[in-house]
Short mmCIF file of C-alpha atoms in Angstrom, two decimals:
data_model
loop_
_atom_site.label_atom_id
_atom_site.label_comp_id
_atom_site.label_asym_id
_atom_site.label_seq_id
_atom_site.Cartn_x
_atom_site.Cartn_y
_atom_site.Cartn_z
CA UNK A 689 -73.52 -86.15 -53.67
CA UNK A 690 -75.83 -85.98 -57.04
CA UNK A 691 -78.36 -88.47 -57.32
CA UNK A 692 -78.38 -91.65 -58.25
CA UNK A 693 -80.28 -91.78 -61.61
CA UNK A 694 -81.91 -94.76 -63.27
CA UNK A 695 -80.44 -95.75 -66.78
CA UNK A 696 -81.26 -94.01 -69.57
CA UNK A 697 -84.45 -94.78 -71.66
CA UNK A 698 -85.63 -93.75 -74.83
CA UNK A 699 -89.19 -92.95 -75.19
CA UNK A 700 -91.52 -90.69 -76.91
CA UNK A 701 -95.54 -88.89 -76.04
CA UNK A 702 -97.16 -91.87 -77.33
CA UNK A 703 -96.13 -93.26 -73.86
CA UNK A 704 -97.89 -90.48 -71.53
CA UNK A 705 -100.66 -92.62 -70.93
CA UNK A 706 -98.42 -94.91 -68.56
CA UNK A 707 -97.81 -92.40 -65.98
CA UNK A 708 -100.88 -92.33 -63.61
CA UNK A 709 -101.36 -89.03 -63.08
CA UNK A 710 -104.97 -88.55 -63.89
CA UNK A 711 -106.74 -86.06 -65.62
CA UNK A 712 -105.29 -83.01 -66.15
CA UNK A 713 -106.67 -79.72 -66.02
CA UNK A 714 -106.59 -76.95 -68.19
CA UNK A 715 -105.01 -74.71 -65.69
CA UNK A 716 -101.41 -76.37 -64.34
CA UNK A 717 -102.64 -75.49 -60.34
CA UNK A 718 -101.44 -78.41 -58.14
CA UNK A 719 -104.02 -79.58 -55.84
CA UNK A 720 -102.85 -77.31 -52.54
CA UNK A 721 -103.28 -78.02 -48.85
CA UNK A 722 -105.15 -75.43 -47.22
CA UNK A 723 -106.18 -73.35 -50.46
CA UNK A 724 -105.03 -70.02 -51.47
CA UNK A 725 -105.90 -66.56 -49.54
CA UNK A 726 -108.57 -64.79 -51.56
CA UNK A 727 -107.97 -61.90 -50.15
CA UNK A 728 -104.14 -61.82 -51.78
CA UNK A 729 -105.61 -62.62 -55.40
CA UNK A 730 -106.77 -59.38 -56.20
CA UNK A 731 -103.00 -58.05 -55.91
CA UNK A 732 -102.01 -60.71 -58.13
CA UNK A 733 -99.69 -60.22 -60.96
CA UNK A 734 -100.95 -62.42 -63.77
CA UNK A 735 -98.89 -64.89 -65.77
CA UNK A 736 -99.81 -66.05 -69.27
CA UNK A 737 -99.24 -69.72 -70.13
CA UNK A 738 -99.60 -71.57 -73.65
CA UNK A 739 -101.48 -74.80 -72.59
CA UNK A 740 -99.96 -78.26 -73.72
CA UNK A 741 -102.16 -81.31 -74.85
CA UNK A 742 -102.95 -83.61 -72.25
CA UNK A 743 -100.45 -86.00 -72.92
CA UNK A 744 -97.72 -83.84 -73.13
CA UNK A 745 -99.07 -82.55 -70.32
CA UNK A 746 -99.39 -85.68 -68.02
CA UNK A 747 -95.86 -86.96 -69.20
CA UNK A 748 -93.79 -83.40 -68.76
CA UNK A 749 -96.07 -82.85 -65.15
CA UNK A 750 -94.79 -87.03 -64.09
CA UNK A 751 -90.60 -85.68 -65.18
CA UNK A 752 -91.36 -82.27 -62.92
CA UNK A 753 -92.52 -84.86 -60.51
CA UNK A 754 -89.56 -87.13 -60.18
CA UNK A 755 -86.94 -84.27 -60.25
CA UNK A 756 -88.56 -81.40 -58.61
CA UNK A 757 -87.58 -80.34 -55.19
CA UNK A 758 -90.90 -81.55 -53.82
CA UNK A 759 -91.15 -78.89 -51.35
CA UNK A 760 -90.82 -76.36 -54.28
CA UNK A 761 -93.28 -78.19 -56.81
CA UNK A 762 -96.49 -76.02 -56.67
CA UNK A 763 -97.32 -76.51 -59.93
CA UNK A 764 -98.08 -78.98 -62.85
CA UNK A 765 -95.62 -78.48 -66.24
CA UNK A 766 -96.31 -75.74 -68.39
CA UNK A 767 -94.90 -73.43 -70.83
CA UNK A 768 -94.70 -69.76 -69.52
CA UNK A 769 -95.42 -66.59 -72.27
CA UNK A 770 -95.49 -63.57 -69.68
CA UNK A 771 -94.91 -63.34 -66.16
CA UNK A 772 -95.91 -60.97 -64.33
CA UNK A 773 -98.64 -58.60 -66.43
CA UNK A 774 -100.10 -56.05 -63.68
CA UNK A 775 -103.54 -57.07 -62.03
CA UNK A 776 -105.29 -53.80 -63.46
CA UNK A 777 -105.36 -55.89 -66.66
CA UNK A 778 -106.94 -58.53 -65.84
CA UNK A 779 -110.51 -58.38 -67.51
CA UNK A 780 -108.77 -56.25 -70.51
CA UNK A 781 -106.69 -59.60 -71.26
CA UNK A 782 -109.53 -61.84 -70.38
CA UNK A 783 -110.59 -60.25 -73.65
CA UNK A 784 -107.69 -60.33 -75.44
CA UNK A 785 -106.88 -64.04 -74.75
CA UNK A 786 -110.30 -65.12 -75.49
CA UNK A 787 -110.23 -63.35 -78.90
CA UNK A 788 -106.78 -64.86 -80.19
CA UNK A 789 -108.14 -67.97 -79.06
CA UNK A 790 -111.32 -68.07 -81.06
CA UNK A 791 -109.71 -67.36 -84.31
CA UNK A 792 -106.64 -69.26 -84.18
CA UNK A 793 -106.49 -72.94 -84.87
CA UNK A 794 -103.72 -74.90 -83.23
CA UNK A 795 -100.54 -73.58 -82.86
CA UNK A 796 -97.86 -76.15 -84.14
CA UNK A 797 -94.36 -76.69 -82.11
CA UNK A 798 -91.43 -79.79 -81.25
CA UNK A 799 -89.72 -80.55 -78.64
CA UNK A 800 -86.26 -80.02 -79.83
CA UNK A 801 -84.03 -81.33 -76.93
CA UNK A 802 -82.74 -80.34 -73.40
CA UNK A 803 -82.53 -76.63 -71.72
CA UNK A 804 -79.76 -76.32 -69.11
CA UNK A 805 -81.35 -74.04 -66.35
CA UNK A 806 -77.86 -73.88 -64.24
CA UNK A 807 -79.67 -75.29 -60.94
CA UNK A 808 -81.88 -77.11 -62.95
CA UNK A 809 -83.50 -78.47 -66.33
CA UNK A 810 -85.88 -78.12 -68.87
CA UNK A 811 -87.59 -79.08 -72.61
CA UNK A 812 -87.05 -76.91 -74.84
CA UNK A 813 -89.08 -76.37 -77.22
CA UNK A 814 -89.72 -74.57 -80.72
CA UNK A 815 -92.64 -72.30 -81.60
CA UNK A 816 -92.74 -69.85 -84.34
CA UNK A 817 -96.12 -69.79 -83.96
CA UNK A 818 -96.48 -69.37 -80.55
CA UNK A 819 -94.03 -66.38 -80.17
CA UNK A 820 -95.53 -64.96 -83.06
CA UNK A 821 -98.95 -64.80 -81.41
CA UNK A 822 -97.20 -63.89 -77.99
CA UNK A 823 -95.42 -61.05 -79.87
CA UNK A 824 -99.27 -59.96 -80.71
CA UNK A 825 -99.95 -60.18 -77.24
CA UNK A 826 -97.34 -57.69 -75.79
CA UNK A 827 -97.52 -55.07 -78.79
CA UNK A 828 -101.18 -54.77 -77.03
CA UNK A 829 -99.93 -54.60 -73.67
CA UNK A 830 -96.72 -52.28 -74.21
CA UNK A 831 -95.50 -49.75 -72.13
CA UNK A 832 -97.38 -52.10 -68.88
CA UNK A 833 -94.94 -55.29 -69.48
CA UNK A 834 -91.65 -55.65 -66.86
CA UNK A 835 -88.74 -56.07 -68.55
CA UNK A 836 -88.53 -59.52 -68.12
CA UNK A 837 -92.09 -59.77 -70.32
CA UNK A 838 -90.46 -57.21 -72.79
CA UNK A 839 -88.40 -59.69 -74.13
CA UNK A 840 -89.31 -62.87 -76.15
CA UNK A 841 -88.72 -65.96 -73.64
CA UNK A 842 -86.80 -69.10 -75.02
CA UNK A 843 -89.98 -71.61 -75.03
CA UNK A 844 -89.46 -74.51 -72.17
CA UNK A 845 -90.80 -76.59 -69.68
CA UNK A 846 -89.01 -76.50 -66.43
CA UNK A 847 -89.04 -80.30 -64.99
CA UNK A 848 -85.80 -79.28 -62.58
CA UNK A 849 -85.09 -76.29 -60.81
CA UNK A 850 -82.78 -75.21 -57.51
CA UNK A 851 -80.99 -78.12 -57.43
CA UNK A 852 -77.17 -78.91 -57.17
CA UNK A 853 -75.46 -78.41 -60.04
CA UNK A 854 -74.06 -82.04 -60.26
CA UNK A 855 -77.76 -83.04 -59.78
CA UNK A 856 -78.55 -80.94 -62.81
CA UNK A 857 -75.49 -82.12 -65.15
CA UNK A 858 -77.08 -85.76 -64.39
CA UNK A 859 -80.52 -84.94 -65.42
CA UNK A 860 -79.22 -83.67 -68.68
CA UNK A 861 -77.27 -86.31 -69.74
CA UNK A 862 -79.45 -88.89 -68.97
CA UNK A 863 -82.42 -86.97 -70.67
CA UNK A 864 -80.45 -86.19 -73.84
CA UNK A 865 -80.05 -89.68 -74.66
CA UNK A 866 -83.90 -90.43 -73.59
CA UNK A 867 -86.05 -87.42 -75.08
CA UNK A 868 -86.57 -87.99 -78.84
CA UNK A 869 -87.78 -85.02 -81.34
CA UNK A 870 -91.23 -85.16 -81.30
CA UNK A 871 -94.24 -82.45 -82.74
CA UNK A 872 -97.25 -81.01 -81.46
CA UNK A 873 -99.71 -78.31 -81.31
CA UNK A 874 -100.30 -75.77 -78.13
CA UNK A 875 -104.27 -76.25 -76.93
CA UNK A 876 -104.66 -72.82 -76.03
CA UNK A 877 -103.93 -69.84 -73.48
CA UNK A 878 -104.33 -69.80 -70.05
CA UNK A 879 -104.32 -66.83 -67.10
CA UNK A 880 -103.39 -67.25 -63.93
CA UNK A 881 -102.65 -65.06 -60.64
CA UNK A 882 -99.41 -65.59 -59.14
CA UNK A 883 -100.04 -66.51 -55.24
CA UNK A 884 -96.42 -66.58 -53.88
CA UNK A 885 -95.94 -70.18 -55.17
CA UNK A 886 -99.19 -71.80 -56.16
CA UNK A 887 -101.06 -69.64 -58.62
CA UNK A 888 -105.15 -69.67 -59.19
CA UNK A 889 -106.54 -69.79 -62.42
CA UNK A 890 -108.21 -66.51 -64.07
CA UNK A 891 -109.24 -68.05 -67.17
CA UNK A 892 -108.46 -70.58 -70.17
CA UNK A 893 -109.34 -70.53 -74.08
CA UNK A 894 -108.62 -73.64 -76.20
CA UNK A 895 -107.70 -72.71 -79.44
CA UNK A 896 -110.83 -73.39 -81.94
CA UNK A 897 -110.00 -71.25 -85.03
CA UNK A 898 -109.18 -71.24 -88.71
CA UNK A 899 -106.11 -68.99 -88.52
CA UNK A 900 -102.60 -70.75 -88.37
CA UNK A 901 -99.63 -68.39 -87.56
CA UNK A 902 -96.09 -69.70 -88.22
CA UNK A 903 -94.74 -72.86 -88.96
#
């Protein structure tokens, strides 16, 4: 049987600040019981994330929250740009990361509606911007990207996932009549090694630049 949902509720980001989630980080690691193996990092594949302001951040983390499969929710919300880049390059897109970071300001995007995931849901979101400078980022890193990475990715934040279908239909509805359009502007890039679930962070840049890309 789905779930029983609560009735619908329109709201926007200038509400974040009610869910009690605490600061967040600018890596989206979930606090994890018994830590990660060290020894496993090193084998890593990395992932690339655009980082979203906080209160995007704390709002989309509190949905994930509520809807994820708890046993299944490693991980605070966040906006995926590559997923699995080969360890080797690891210090070579330290660099890279870094370097689009300094010089770009900002990077403007909206939340345009609802993804449907299948066995799940998402935001989706709009970013010229963003997958211009991710487009930057895989012309350096061709001929080492899977061919999942060799692709641009329709921009999202998953806040459902591996759940029944009716459970998913539910989610939708509900949040298509409760997400309005709203604005914003990525923080920066992140890096993080994949850990069979949880990942660790390698690294994060806020964005502190004059250069805007896209609109």
């Amino acid at each position: 049987m789905p779930k029983r949902l609560a009735p619908a509720r329109r709201h926007d980001f200038a509400e974040c600040s009610r869910f009690p989630l605490g600061p967040i980080a600018l890596h989206p690691l979930r606090a994890q019981q018994g830590g990660v193996s060290h020894a496993a990092i090193p084998s890593a594949p990395l992932i690339v994330t655009a980082e979203l302001p906080p209160p995007i951040q704390r709002w989309a983390s509190a949905l994930r929250a509520a809807h994820f499969p708890p046993e299944r929710n490693f991980l605070q919300a966040h906006v995926t740009l590559f997923h699995a880049l080969p360890v080797v390059l690891l210090e070579e897109a330290r660099a890279l990361l870094s370097g689009l970071a300094a010089g770009h300001a900002p990077v403007e995007a909206r939340l345009v509606g609802i993804m449907d995931l299948g066995g799940g849901t998402a935001l989706r979101l709009e970013s010229p911007g963003m997958l211009a400078l991710r487009e930057r980022i895989a012309d350096h890193f061709h001929g080492m990207l899977t061919a999942q990475d060799s692709h641009a990715p329709r921009l999202h934040v998953t806040v459902q996932n591996k759940v029944a279908r009716a459970d998913a239909i539910a989610l939708q509805q509900r949040l298509s009549g409760e997400i309005a359009r709203q604005s914003f502007a990525f923080t920066g890039l992140a890096l993080h090694h994949y850990a069979g679930g949880p990942w660790t962070p390698a690294g994060g840049w806020a964005f502190r630049g004059k250069v805007r890309v896209g609109s």
